[in-house]
mmCIF file of C-alpha atoms in Angstrom:
data_model
loop_
_atom_site.group_PDB
_atom_site.id
_atom_site.type_symbol
_atom_site.label_atom_id
_atom_site.label_comp_id
_atom_site.label_asym_id
_atom_site.label_seq_id
_atom_site.Cartn_x
_atom_site.Cartn_y
_atom_site.Cartn_z
ATOM 1 C CA UNK A 1 338.920 155.208 180.338
ATOM 2 C CA UNK A 2 341.064 156.538 183.330
ATOM 3 C CA UNK A 3 341.665 154.089 186.403
ATOM 4 C CA UNK A 4 339.755 154.858 189.341
ATOM 5 C CA UNK A 5 341.368 155.974 192.439
ATOM 6 C CA UNK A 6 340.081 152.983 194.325
ATOM 7 C CA UNK A 7 338.972 149.371 193.193
ATOM 8 C CA UNK A 8 337.760 146.523 194.978
ATOM 9 C CA UNK A 9 340.964 144.803 194.375
ATOM 10 C CA UNK A 10 342.971 147.261 196.361
ATOM 11 C CA UNK A 11 340.427 146.767 199.312
ATOM 12 C CA UNK A 12 340.916 143.309 199.162
ATOM 13 C CA UNK A 13 344.799 143.420 199.176
ATOM 14 C CA UNK A 14 344.252 145.856 202.288
ATOM 15 C CA UNK A 15 341.799 143.860 204.236
ATOM 16 C CA UNK A 16 341.176 140.758 202.582
ATOM 17 C CA UNK A 17 343.697 138.412 204.988
ATOM 18 C CA UNK A 18 342.143 139.940 208.006
ATOM 19 C CA UNK A 19 338.434 139.420 206.634
ATOM 20 C CA UNK A 20 339.453 135.607 205.948
ATOM 21 C CA UNK A 21 340.711 135.238 209.227
ATOM 22 C CA UNK A 22 337.667 136.760 210.870
ATOM 23 C CA UNK A 23 335.153 134.664 208.727
ATOM 24 C CA UNK A 24 336.929 131.209 208.798
ATOM 25 C CA UNK A 25 333.801 129.570 210.281
ATOM 26 C CA UNK A 26 331.801 129.973 207.025
ATOM 27 C CA UNK A 27 334.391 131.107 204.141
ATOM 28 C CA UNK A 28 335.735 128.204 201.941
ATOM 29 C CA UNK A 29 338.602 127.372 199.673
ATOM 30 C CA UNK A 30 336.432 128.647 196.555
ATOM 31 C CA UNK A 31 335.965 132.179 198.314
ATOM 32 C CA UNK A 32 339.616 132.514 198.918
ATOM 33 C CA UNK A 33 340.402 131.472 195.501
ATOM 34 C CA UNK A 34 338.065 134.266 194.170
ATOM 35 C CA UNK A 35 339.634 136.858 196.618
ATOM 36 C CA UNK A 36 343.092 135.738 195.394
ATOM 37 C CA UNK A 37 342.227 136.178 191.860
ATOM 38 C CA UNK A 38 340.632 139.624 192.552
ATOM 39 C CA UNK A 39 343.982 140.722 193.946
ATOM 40 C CA UNK A 40 346.009 139.377 191.189
ATOM 41 C CA UNK A 41 343.580 140.588 188.333
ATOM 42 C CA UNK A 42 345.318 142.971 185.849
ATOM 43 C CA UNK A 43 348.705 143.057 187.462
ATOM 44 C CA UNK A 44 352.136 141.717 186.496
ATOM 45 C CA UNK A 45 351.499 138.510 188.469
ATOM 46 C CA UNK A 46 349.310 137.353 185.150
ATOM 47 C CA UNK A 47 351.514 138.668 182.510
ATOM 48 C CA UNK A 48 350.304 141.304 179.771
ATOM 49 C CA UNK A 49 351.022 142.426 176.546
ATOM 50 C CA UNK A 50 352.281 145.749 174.978
ATOM 51 C CA UNK A 51 349.890 147.849 172.806
ATOM 52 C CA UNK A 52 351.407 150.521 170.324
ATOM 53 C CA UNK A 53 349.573 153.022 168.447
ATOM 54 C CA UNK A 54 349.792 152.748 164.649
ATOM 55 C CA UNK A 55 349.989 156.338 164.391
ATOM 56 C CA UNK A 56 351.965 157.979 166.990
ATOM 57 C CA UNK A 57 354.048 155.166 168.293
ATOM 58 C CA UNK A 58 352.947 155.368 171.751
ATOM 59 C CA UNK A 59 353.101 152.276 173.581
ATOM 60 C CA UNK A 60 351.448 151.094 177.100
ATOM 61 C CA UNK A 61 351.344 147.977 178.776
ATOM 62 C CA UNK A 62 348.102 146.047 179.466
ATOM 63 C CA UNK A 63 348.007 143.431 181.916
ATOM 64 C CA UNK A 64 345.803 140.233 181.895
ATOM 65 C CA UNK A 65 342.693 139.727 183.557
ATOM 66 C CA UNK A 66 342.192 136.966 186.175
ATOM 67 C CA UNK A 67 339.029 135.809 184.023
ATOM 68 C CA UNK A 68 337.097 135.054 187.178
ATOM 69 C CA UNK A 69 333.369 135.367 186.563
ATOM 70 C CA UNK A 70 333.205 136.778 190.212
ATOM 71 C CA UNK A 71 335.730 139.656 189.697
ATOM 72 C CA UNK A 72 334.207 142.875 189.436
ATOM 73 C CA UNK A 73 337.077 144.157 187.018
ATOM 74 C CA UNK A 74 335.579 141.754 184.205
ATOM 75 C CA UNK A 75 332.939 144.361 183.188
ATOM 76 C CA UNK A 76 334.640 147.877 182.888
ATOM 77 C CA UNK A 77 332.658 150.672 181.446
ATOM 78 C CA UNK A 78 333.151 151.681 178.027
ATOM 79 C CA UNK A 79 333.926 155.323 176.883
ATOM 80 C CA UNK A 80 330.777 157.773 177.260
ATOM 81 C CA UNK A 81 330.067 160.278 174.290
ATOM 82 C CA UNK A 82 330.793 163.714 175.321
ATOM 83 C CA UNK A 83 330.133 167.280 173.948
ATOM 84 C CA UNK A 84 326.900 167.676 172.444
ATOM 85 C CA UNK A 85 324.961 164.861 171.513
ATOM 86 C CA UNK A 86 321.557 164.697 169.738
ATOM 87 C CA UNK A 87 319.049 162.086 171.224
ATOM 88 C CA UNK A 88 315.821 160.893 169.486
ATOM 89 C CA UNK A 89 313.726 157.824 169.040
ATOM 90 C CA UNK A 90 312.537 156.140 166.141
ATOM 91 C CA UNK A 91 310.279 152.991 165.067
ATOM 92 C CA UNK A 92 311.413 150.192 163.205
ATOM 93 C CA UNK A 93 308.832 147.983 161.627
ATOM 94 C CA UNK A 94 305.731 148.376 159.434
ATOM 95 C CA UNK A 95 303.030 151.165 159.434
ATOM 96 C CA UNK A 96 300.712 151.158 162.248
ATOM 97 C CA UNK A 97 297.726 153.640 161.718
ATOM 98 C CA UNK A 98 295.236 154.854 164.198
ATOM 99 C CA UNK A 99 297.637 154.769 167.218
ATOM 100 C CA UNK A 100 298.284 158.259 168.883
ATOM 101 C CA UNK A 101 301.615 159.991 169.617
ATOM 102 C CA UNK A 102 304.360 157.465 170.470
ATOM 103 C CA UNK A 103 302.114 154.386 171.058
ATOM 104 C CA UNK A 104 302.980 151.387 169.060
ATOM 105 C CA UNK A 105 302.010 147.819 169.232
ATOM 106 C CA UNK A 106 303.856 145.964 166.649
ATOM 107 C CA UNK A 107 306.864 148.153 165.916
ATOM 108 C CA UNK A 108 310.112 148.197 167.878
ATOM 109 C CA UNK A 109 310.835 151.815 169.591
ATOM 110 C CA UNK A 110 314.583 152.572 169.478
ATOM 111 C CA UNK A 111 316.575 155.567 170.951
ATOM 112 C CA UNK A 112 319.461 156.790 169.369
ATOM 113 C CA UNK A 113 322.344 159.253 170.652
ATOM 114 C CA UNK A 114 324.509 160.736 168.115
ATOM 115 C CA UNK A 115 327.744 162.764 169.333
ATOM 116 C CA UNK A 116 328.302 165.993 166.966
ATOM 117 C CA UNK A 117 331.661 166.011 165.313
ATOM 118 C CA UNK A 118 331.577 169.445 163.583
ATOM 119 C CA UNK A 119 329.003 169.366 160.743
ATOM 120 C CA UNK A 120 329.353 165.527 160.899
ATOM 121 C CA UNK A 121 328.660 162.761 163.147
ATOM 122 C CA UNK A 122 330.961 161.162 165.837
ATOM 123 C CA UNK A 123 330.129 158.163 167.657
ATOM 124 C CA UNK A 124 326.717 156.727 168.116
ATOM 125 C CA UNK A 125 324.719 154.672 170.681
ATOM 126 C CA UNK A 126 321.484 152.646 170.234
ATOM 127 C CA UNK A 127 319.049 150.745 172.230
ATOM 128 C CA UNK A 128 315.679 149.429 172.043
ATOM 129 C CA UNK A 129 313.300 150.547 174.643
ATOM 130 C CA UNK A 130 309.801 149.521 175.819
ATOM 131 C CA UNK A 131 308.389 153.121 175.590
ATOM 132 C CA UNK A 132 309.249 156.697 175.255
ATOM 133 C CA UNK A 133 308.675 157.590 178.765
ATOM 134 C CA UNK A 134 311.627 159.218 181.014
ATOM 135 C CA UNK A 135 311.762 156.017 182.980
ATOM 136 C CA UNK A 136 313.121 154.220 179.456
ATOM 137 C CA UNK A 137 314.877 157.289 178.028
ATOM 138 C CA UNK A 138 316.918 158.585 181.159
ATOM 139 C CA UNK A 139 318.652 155.216 181.927
ATOM 140 C CA UNK A 140 319.925 155.224 178.234
ATOM 141 C CA UNK A 141 321.002 158.863 178.459
ATOM 142 C CA UNK A 142 323.042 158.145 181.497
ATOM 143 C CA UNK A 143 324.575 154.889 180.217
ATOM 144 C CA UNK A 144 325.544 156.537 177.081
ATOM 145 C CA UNK A 145 326.436 160.057 177.601
ATOM 146 C CA UNK A 146 329.032 161.722 179.885
ATOM 147 C CA UNK A 147 327.499 163.966 182.490
ATOM 148 C CA UNK A 148 327.932 167.713 181.712
ATOM 149 C CA UNK A 149 327.495 167.019 178.240
ATOM 150 C CA UNK A 150 324.738 169.108 175.993
ATOM 151 C CA UNK A 151 321.848 166.923 175.234
ATOM 152 C CA UNK A 152 319.990 168.124 172.191
ATOM 153 C CA UNK A 153 316.304 166.894 171.953
ATOM 154 C CA UNK A 154 313.284 167.683 170.640
ATOM 155 C CA UNK A 155 310.482 168.625 173.027
ATOM 156 C CA UNK A 156 309.044 165.387 174.043
ATOM 157 C CA UNK A 157 308.184 165.600 177.780
ATOM 158 C CA UNK A 158 310.272 162.159 178.321
ATOM 159 C CA UNK A 159 313.123 164.221 178.257
ATOM 160 C CA UNK A 160 312.478 166.807 181.025
ATOM 161 C CA UNK A 161 314.534 165.109 183.720
ATOM 162 C CA UNK A 162 317.940 165.659 181.486
ATOM 163 C CA UNK A 163 318.862 168.818 183.462
ATOM 164 C CA UNK A 164 318.430 166.945 186.683
ATOM 165 C CA UNK A 165 320.578 164.190 185.969
ATOM 166 C CA UNK A 166 323.523 166.438 185.418
ATOM 167 C CA UNK A 167 323.275 167.503 181.733
ATOM 168 C CA UNK A 168 322.751 170.767 179.867
ATOM 169 C CA UNK A 169 319.481 170.408 177.857
ATOM 170 C CA UNK A 170 318.964 172.007 174.578
ATOM 171 C CA UNK A 171 315.404 171.584 173.296
ATOM 172 C CA UNK A 172 314.484 172.037 169.681
ATOM 173 C CA UNK A 173 310.683 172.657 169.479
ATOM 174 C CA UNK A 174 309.414 171.288 166.165
ATOM 175 C CA UNK A 175 305.847 172.426 166.142
ATOM 176 C CA UNK A 176 305.729 175.656 164.078
ATOM 177 C CA UNK A 177 308.980 175.669 162.805
ATOM 178 C CA UNK A 178 309.677 175.986 159.059
ATOM 179 C CA UNK A 179 312.571 173.523 159.297
ATOM 180 C CA UNK A 180 311.864 169.735 159.330
ATOM 181 C CA UNK A 181 313.079 167.617 162.151
ATOM 182 C CA UNK A 182 316.030 166.353 160.136
ATOM 183 C CA UNK A 183 317.299 169.949 159.579
ATOM 184 C CA UNK A 184 316.734 170.750 163.154
ATOM 185 C CA UNK A 185 318.540 167.409 164.556
ATOM 186 C CA UNK A 186 320.548 166.436 161.399
ATOM 187 C CA UNK A 187 323.240 163.901 162.845
ATOM 188 C CA UNK A 188 320.711 161.706 165.042
ATOM 189 C CA UNK A 189 318.253 161.366 161.905
ATOM 190 C CA UNK A 190 320.868 160.637 159.608
ATOM 191 C CA UNK A 191 321.988 157.861 161.867
ATOM 192 C CA UNK A 192 318.593 156.687 162.166
ATOM 193 C CA UNK A 193 318.022 156.873 158.212
ATOM 194 C CA UNK A 194 321.230 154.969 157.704
ATOM 195 C CA UNK A 195 320.335 152.257 160.365
ATOM 196 C CA UNK A 196 316.770 151.664 158.396
ATOM 197 C CA UNK A 197 318.547 151.346 154.913
ATOM 198 C CA UNK A 198 320.918 148.888 156.583
ATOM 199 C CA UNK A 199 318.110 146.934 157.774
ATOM 200 C CA UNK A 200 315.896 146.772 154.882
ATOM 201 C CA UNK A 201 318.819 146.566 152.486
ATOM 202 C CA UNK A 202 321.389 144.312 154.200
ATOM 203 C CA UNK A 203 318.709 142.037 155.998
ATOM 204 C CA UNK A 204 315.805 142.879 153.754
ATOM 205 C CA UNK A 205 313.754 143.568 156.946
ATOM 206 C CA UNK A 206 314.009 140.195 158.123
ATOM 207 C CA UNK A 207 314.918 141.219 161.880
ATOM 208 C CA UNK A 208 312.688 140.348 164.626
ATOM 209 C CA UNK A 209 312.207 142.241 167.793
ATOM 210 C CA UNK A 210 313.740 139.757 170.255
ATOM 211 C CA UNK A 211 317.050 139.820 168.083
ATOM 212 C CA UNK A 212 317.067 143.378 167.341
ATOM 213 C CA UNK A 213 319.471 144.587 169.902
ATOM 214 C CA UNK A 214 322.329 142.532 168.400
ATOM 215 C CA UNK A 215 321.676 144.060 165.150
ATOM 216 C CA UNK A 216 321.962 147.576 166.696
ATOM 217 C CA UNK A 217 325.024 146.213 168.520
ATOM 218 C CA UNK A 218 326.549 145.348 164.960
ATOM 219 C CA UNK A 219 325.222 148.563 163.222
ATOM 220 C CA UNK A 220 327.057 150.731 165.950
ATOM 221 C CA UNK A 221 330.300 148.689 166.101
ATOM 222 C CA UNK A 222 330.540 149.204 162.069
ATOM 223 C CA UNK A 223 329.388 152.858 162.066
ATOM 224 C CA UNK A 224 331.857 154.010 164.754
ATOM 225 C CA UNK A 225 334.824 152.404 163.092
ATOM 226 C CA UNK A 226 333.881 153.493 159.472
ATOM 227 C CA UNK A 227 336.736 155.717 159.306
ATOM 228 C CA UNK A 228 339.370 153.313 160.417
ATOM 229 C CA UNK A 229 342.226 153.205 158.020
ATOM 230 C CA UNK A 230 343.651 149.688 159.369
ATOM 231 C CA UNK A 231 341.362 146.730 158.557
ATOM 232 C CA UNK A 232 343.531 144.511 160.367
ATOM 233 C CA UNK A 233 342.896 146.366 163.527
ATOM 234 C CA UNK A 234 339.018 146.063 163.072
ATOM 235 C CA UNK A 235 339.232 142.372 162.928
ATOM 236 C CA UNK A 236 341.581 142.624 166.084
ATOM 237 C CA UNK A 237 338.962 144.533 167.912
ATOM 238 C CA UNK A 238 336.132 142.307 166.903
ATOM 239 C CA UNK A 239 338.050 139.036 167.979
ATOM 240 C CA UNK A 240 339.139 140.964 171.179
ATOM 241 C CA UNK A 241 335.621 141.972 171.888
ATOM 242 C CA UNK A 242 334.246 138.154 171.049
ATOM 243 C CA UNK A 243 336.507 136.668 173.749
ATOM 244 C CA UNK A 244 335.848 139.559 176.307
ATOM 245 C CA UNK A 245 332.046 139.604 176.642
ATOM 246 C CA UNK A 246 329.922 136.845 178.137
ATOM 247 C CA UNK A 247 329.109 133.588 176.206
ATOM 248 C CA UNK A 248 325.861 133.319 174.504
ATOM 249 C CA UNK A 249 324.315 130.026 174.488
ATOM 250 C CA UNK A 250 321.657 128.994 171.774
ATOM 251 C CA UNK A 251 318.963 128.994 174.199
ATOM 252 C CA UNK A 252 319.657 132.563 175.083
ATOM 253 C CA UNK A 253 319.600 133.581 171.282
ATOM 254 C CA UNK A 254 316.471 131.765 170.532
ATOM 255 C CA UNK A 255 314.638 132.459 173.674
ATOM 256 C CA UNK A 256 316.123 135.931 175.111
ATOM 257 C CA UNK A 257 313.507 136.704 177.509
ATOM 258 C CA UNK A 258 313.122 133.500 179.349
ATOM 259 C CA UNK A 259 314.455 132.930 182.933
ATOM 260 C CA UNK A 260 316.900 130.616 181.751
ATOM 261 C CA UNK A 261 318.217 133.023 179.013
ATOM 262 C CA UNK A 262 318.536 135.736 181.733
ATOM 263 C CA UNK A 263 320.769 133.761 183.880
ATOM 264 C CA UNK A 264 324.405 135.206 183.830
ATOM 265 C CA UNK A 265 326.723 132.571 182.227
ATOM 266 C CA UNK A 266 330.594 132.560 183.101
ATOM 267 C CA UNK A 267 332.446 135.535 181.953
ATOM 268 C CA UNK A 268 335.436 134.503 179.653
ATOM 269 C CA UNK A 269 337.272 137.855 179.339
ATOM 270 C CA UNK A 270 337.704 141.291 180.698
ATOM 271 C CA UNK A 271 338.017 143.832 178.114
ATOM 272 C CA UNK A 272 334.680 145.293 177.625
ATOM 273 C CA UNK A 273 330.780 145.637 178.686
ATOM 274 C CA UNK A 274 328.519 143.211 177.355
ATOM 275 C CA UNK A 275 327.777 143.468 173.561
ATOM 276 C CA UNK A 276 329.528 146.769 173.252
ATOM 277 C CA UNK A 277 330.351 148.671 170.232
ATOM 278 C CA UNK A 278 332.174 151.791 170.697
#
């Protein structure tokens, strides 16, 4: 992603010293240490490394992060999907009979976005959601797709606010059509089918709801790199991601919804957003 025209570090460099002088009655050494770390973050003062594209030979310098957990630069956003993007939901779990519409009690509801790449699939995004309401679907769309892109969905009412969020909305009404949903929206349905096959085949369906998000991240990571010709680079990216995300304690893995698990641990890196597959 391109660097924004103004970052918090720029403001701290410009007004940080005067702020410290005016706030000397309550500011302490730890506060000053954080401000200093922010001003030095991703600058030559902390060193860096040179990245080179294996295909074209282009090189670029990446400066190191301050690794301070208070620094806003340790959580940069990942690239969003662009162009035409198909979005749909699916269930993961056993059959539940007698429940109308998208209502479910035991199955997990997942929303999936698949970027169109000609007749094939580009990158994907996945997330577990509590229901199929607009309140659950719109945050996923906004966090996954670049504004101005075309969002292709079915006629579900939860997608009605798409245009008001700055997207173009293409609706494929399924009722009364001769074509099946997988023919009207082939890319997202293929991604869903591959996900379910992976869960049932590789993991034998033994995936609990509370850990499902991590499996979705793993599948997304693998899928978005399926065409990579450099296996070493895949391992490099995985190792880079491992040191860039927040550390996860055993308690957080076993009890992800508890108050203790929700407490934010200290960040140890500065390259990606939490648990991010791109």
